[in-house]
Short mmCIF file of C-alpha atoms in Angstrom, two decimals:
data_model
loop_
_atom_site.label_atom_id
_atom_site.label_comp_id
_atom_site.label_asym_id
_atom_site.label_seq_id
_atom_site.Cartn_x
_atom_site.Cartn_y
_atom_site.Cartn_z
CA ALA W 213 118.31 101.64 134.99
CA ASP W 214 120.39 102.74 131.22
CA PRO W 215 119.28 105.80 130.86
CA HIS W 216 119.01 105.69 127.16
CA HIS W 217 115.85 103.67 128.49
CA PHE W 218 114.36 107.25 129.76
CA ARG W 219 115.23 109.02 126.30
CA LEU W 220 112.44 107.25 125.03
CA SER W 221 110.75 108.19 122.38
CA ALA W 222 106.95 107.22 120.16
CA ILE W 223 108.36 109.00 117.10
CA GLU W 224 111.64 106.78 117.76
CA LEU W 225 110.14 103.82 118.47
CA GLY W 226 107.43 103.98 115.54
CA GLY W 227 108.42 101.57 113.25
CA GLN W 228 108.44 98.66 116.29
CA LEU W 229 105.00 100.23 118.01
CA ARG W 230 103.18 99.24 115.33
CA THR W 231 103.52 96.36 114.30
CA ARG W 232 101.66 95.64 117.81
CA THR W 233 104.12 93.53 119.47
CA LEU W 234 103.46 95.81 122.42
CA PHE W 235 101.11 97.38 123.75
CA PRO W 236 98.69 99.28 126.55
CA CYS W 237 95.33 98.31 127.56
CA PRO W 238 93.95 101.57 128.15
CA GLY W 239 91.10 101.52 130.55
CA MET W 240 91.59 97.27 131.40
CA LYS W 241 92.55 96.35 134.71
CA THR W 242 92.47 92.52 137.06
CA LYS W 243 90.72 92.21 139.71
CA GLU W 244 93.77 93.45 142.03
CA GLY W 245 93.27 96.58 139.54
CA TYR W 246 96.53 96.29 137.84
CA ASP W 247 96.78 98.11 134.85
CA VAL W 248 97.12 95.86 131.75
CA PHE W 249 99.55 95.73 129.22
CA TYR W 250 99.40 93.63 126.08
CA MET W 251 101.78 91.33 123.86
CA ARG W 252 101.47 89.27 120.86
CA PRO W 253 104.80 87.82 120.70
CA SER W 254 103.86 85.90 117.16
CA ARG W 255 104.59 88.95 115.95
CA TYR W 256 108.13 89.61 117.29
CA PHE W 257 110.47 87.94 114.60
CA PRO W 258 114.38 87.35 116.41
CA LYS W 259 116.03 87.07 113.30
CA GLU W 260 114.57 90.20 111.90
CA THR W 261 114.06 92.58 114.68
CA PRO W 262 116.92 93.22 117.19
CA THR W 263 116.16 92.00 120.67
CA SER W 264 117.08 95.73 121.60
CA LEU W 265 114.07 97.23 120.00
CA VAL W 266 111.53 95.23 121.67
CA ILE W 267 113.02 95.63 125.12
CA ASP W 268 113.30 99.11 124.10
CA ASN W 269 109.66 99.17 123.66
CA LEU W 270 108.70 97.20 126.59
CA VAL W 271 111.09 99.66 128.62
CA PHE W 272 108.84 102.71 126.90
CA VAL W 273 105.40 101.02 127.54
CA LEU W 274 106.45 99.74 131.33
CA ASP W 275 107.86 103.77 131.63
CA LYS W 276 104.89 105.49 130.78
CA MET W 277 102.46 103.04 132.70
CA ALA W 278 104.31 103.43 135.87
CA GLN W 279 103.30 107.05 135.52
CA ARG W 280 99.87 106.53 135.89
CA GLU W 281 98.58 107.81 138.68
CA ASN W 282 96.49 105.81 140.94
CA SER W 283 98.09 103.19 139.58
CA LYS W 284 97.99 100.32 141.84
CA GLY W 285 101.15 97.87 140.04
CA ILE W 286 100.96 96.52 136.37
CA ALA W 287 99.67 92.87 134.59
CA PHE W 288 101.39 91.97 131.50
CA LEU W 289 98.74 90.11 129.09
CA ALA W 290 100.85 87.53 126.94
CA ASN W 291 98.78 85.99 123.26
CA MET W 292 99.83 83.16 122.49
CA GLU W 293 97.93 82.62 119.56
CA GLY W 294 100.08 82.05 115.97
CA TRP W 295 103.57 81.66 118.27
CA THR W 296 106.64 79.05 117.06
CA MET W 297 110.06 78.73 118.03
CA SER W 298 110.60 81.25 114.88
CA ASN W 299 109.45 84.28 117.77
CA PHE W 300 111.86 83.27 119.86
CA CYS W 301 116.17 83.69 121.26
CA ILE W 302 117.28 83.13 124.45
CA GLU W 303 119.20 86.20 124.37
CA TYR W 304 115.36 87.59 124.13
CA CYS W 305 113.68 85.87 126.61
CA ARG W 306 117.15 86.04 128.95
CA LYS W 307 116.62 90.05 128.36
CA PHE W 308 112.24 90.45 128.94
CA MET W 309 112.24 88.84 132.11
CA TYR W 310 115.41 90.91 133.29
CA PHE W 311 112.99 94.01 132.58
CA LEU W 312 109.39 92.11 133.63
CA GLN W 313 110.97 91.53 137.18
CA GLY W 314 111.80 95.55 137.82
CA ARG W 315 116.05 94.03 137.57
CA ALA W 316 117.14 96.88 135.37
CA PHE W 317 114.14 99.16 135.20
CA PRO W 318 112.09 100.44 137.93
CA ALA W 319 108.75 99.17 137.38
CA LYS W 320 107.46 95.64 137.81
CA VAL W 321 104.87 93.33 136.13
CA GLU W 322 103.16 92.27 139.62
CA LEU W 323 100.99 89.82 137.20
CA PHE W 324 101.93 87.71 133.61
CA LEU W 325 99.24 85.73 131.88
CA ILE W 326 100.49 84.00 129.89
CA LEU W 327 97.05 82.75 127.30
CA ASN W 328 96.28 80.52 124.63
CA PRO W 329 100.73 78.60 124.68
CA PRO W 330 100.56 76.49 122.63
CA SER W 331 100.43 72.24 123.95
CA TRP W 332 104.28 72.54 123.70
CA PHE W 333 105.20 75.67 125.72
CA GLY W 334 106.14 73.58 128.29
CA LYS W 335 110.06 72.94 126.48
CA VAL W 336 110.14 77.08 126.78
CA TRP W 337 108.72 77.20 130.42
CA ALA W 338 111.39 74.69 130.89
CA VAL W 339 113.47 77.57 130.14
CA MET W 340 111.59 80.69 130.86
CA ARG W 341 111.04 79.53 134.73
CA THR W 342 115.29 79.62 135.18
CA MET W 343 115.23 83.58 134.27
CA MET W 344 112.64 84.15 137.42
CA THR W 345 112.99 84.95 140.53
CA PRO W 346 111.58 82.48 142.54
CA SER W 347 108.59 85.29 143.74
CA PHE W 348 108.05 86.22 140.33
CA ARG W 349 107.27 82.77 139.05
CA GLN W 350 104.49 83.03 141.40
CA LYS W 351 103.16 86.04 139.12
CA VAL W 352 102.61 83.92 136.23
CA HIS W 353 100.01 82.13 135.18
CA MET W 354 98.87 79.51 131.95
CA ILE W 355 94.90 80.92 130.54
CA ASN W 356 93.17 79.95 128.11
CA ASN W 357 90.29 82.47 127.23
CA ASP W 358 88.04 82.25 129.91
CA ASP W 359 90.10 81.88 132.12
CA LEU W 360 90.19 85.21 131.75
CA LEU W 361 87.21 86.33 132.73
CA CYS W 362 88.29 84.94 136.15
CA GLN W 363 91.77 87.61 135.81
CA MET W 364 89.69 90.38 135.15
CA ASP W 365 88.09 93.70 135.93
CA ILE W 366 84.16 93.92 134.59
CA ASP W 367 84.15 95.19 130.97
CA PHE W 368 87.60 94.45 130.85
CA GLU W 369 86.53 93.00 126.66
CA GLU W 370 85.23 96.75 126.40
CA TYR W 371 89.26 97.68 126.29
CA LEU W 372 90.17 94.09 125.13
CA PRO W 373 91.97 93.82 121.94
CA ASN W 374 89.59 92.45 119.35
CA GLU W 375 91.96 89.57 118.46
CA VAL W 376 91.19 87.98 121.13
CA ARG W 377 88.10 85.41 121.37
CA GLY W 378 85.60 88.55 123.07
CA GLY W 379 87.70 91.56 122.29
CA ASP W 380 86.15 95.03 121.69
CA VAL W 381 88.85 96.99 120.89
CA ASP W 382 90.13 97.35 116.99
CA THR W 383 94.05 96.96 117.57
CA GLY W 384 95.55 98.76 115.43
CA SER W 385 93.59 101.71 116.95
CA LEU W 386 95.02 100.79 120.57
CA VAL W 387 98.19 100.72 118.98
CA ARG W 388 97.93 104.49 117.32
CA ASP W 389 96.02 105.50 120.33
CA PHE W 390 98.93 105.19 122.18
#
């Protein structure tokens, strides 16, 4: 792991966190008991924000979640609403997958849910899957809003950002509280 990642702070990442791109959903759990963190990839623009900054945000959240007592693991929920190719670049995807799999940082994701991918996402998925180990690919599921019920623990809506259909928590509040 890069020593720089262990020195990250919420103050240092404040601007990135305020974009509401990537943050934990305290109290939200999957049926397996994994803690959930959330991403809205449509808020990340590789031409405007350095990849290193969103990776720092990812590592910061993973680190904070891994430190939770009694954590059974981490689940990643990527809400693809509004996502276009302007939100994608190969470098970002490669680094993101590298970190999610625990290859450069001790914490790793046990479940990766891609919520409401666009109809043309298969083209991007063909590239993404080459960046994942076969065992990690087994942890990835493309789902729609109705499938969330099958993946999440009881009353998950109480902890789900309100920008997702059925979510009850103000997205801005989740970020501010974190």
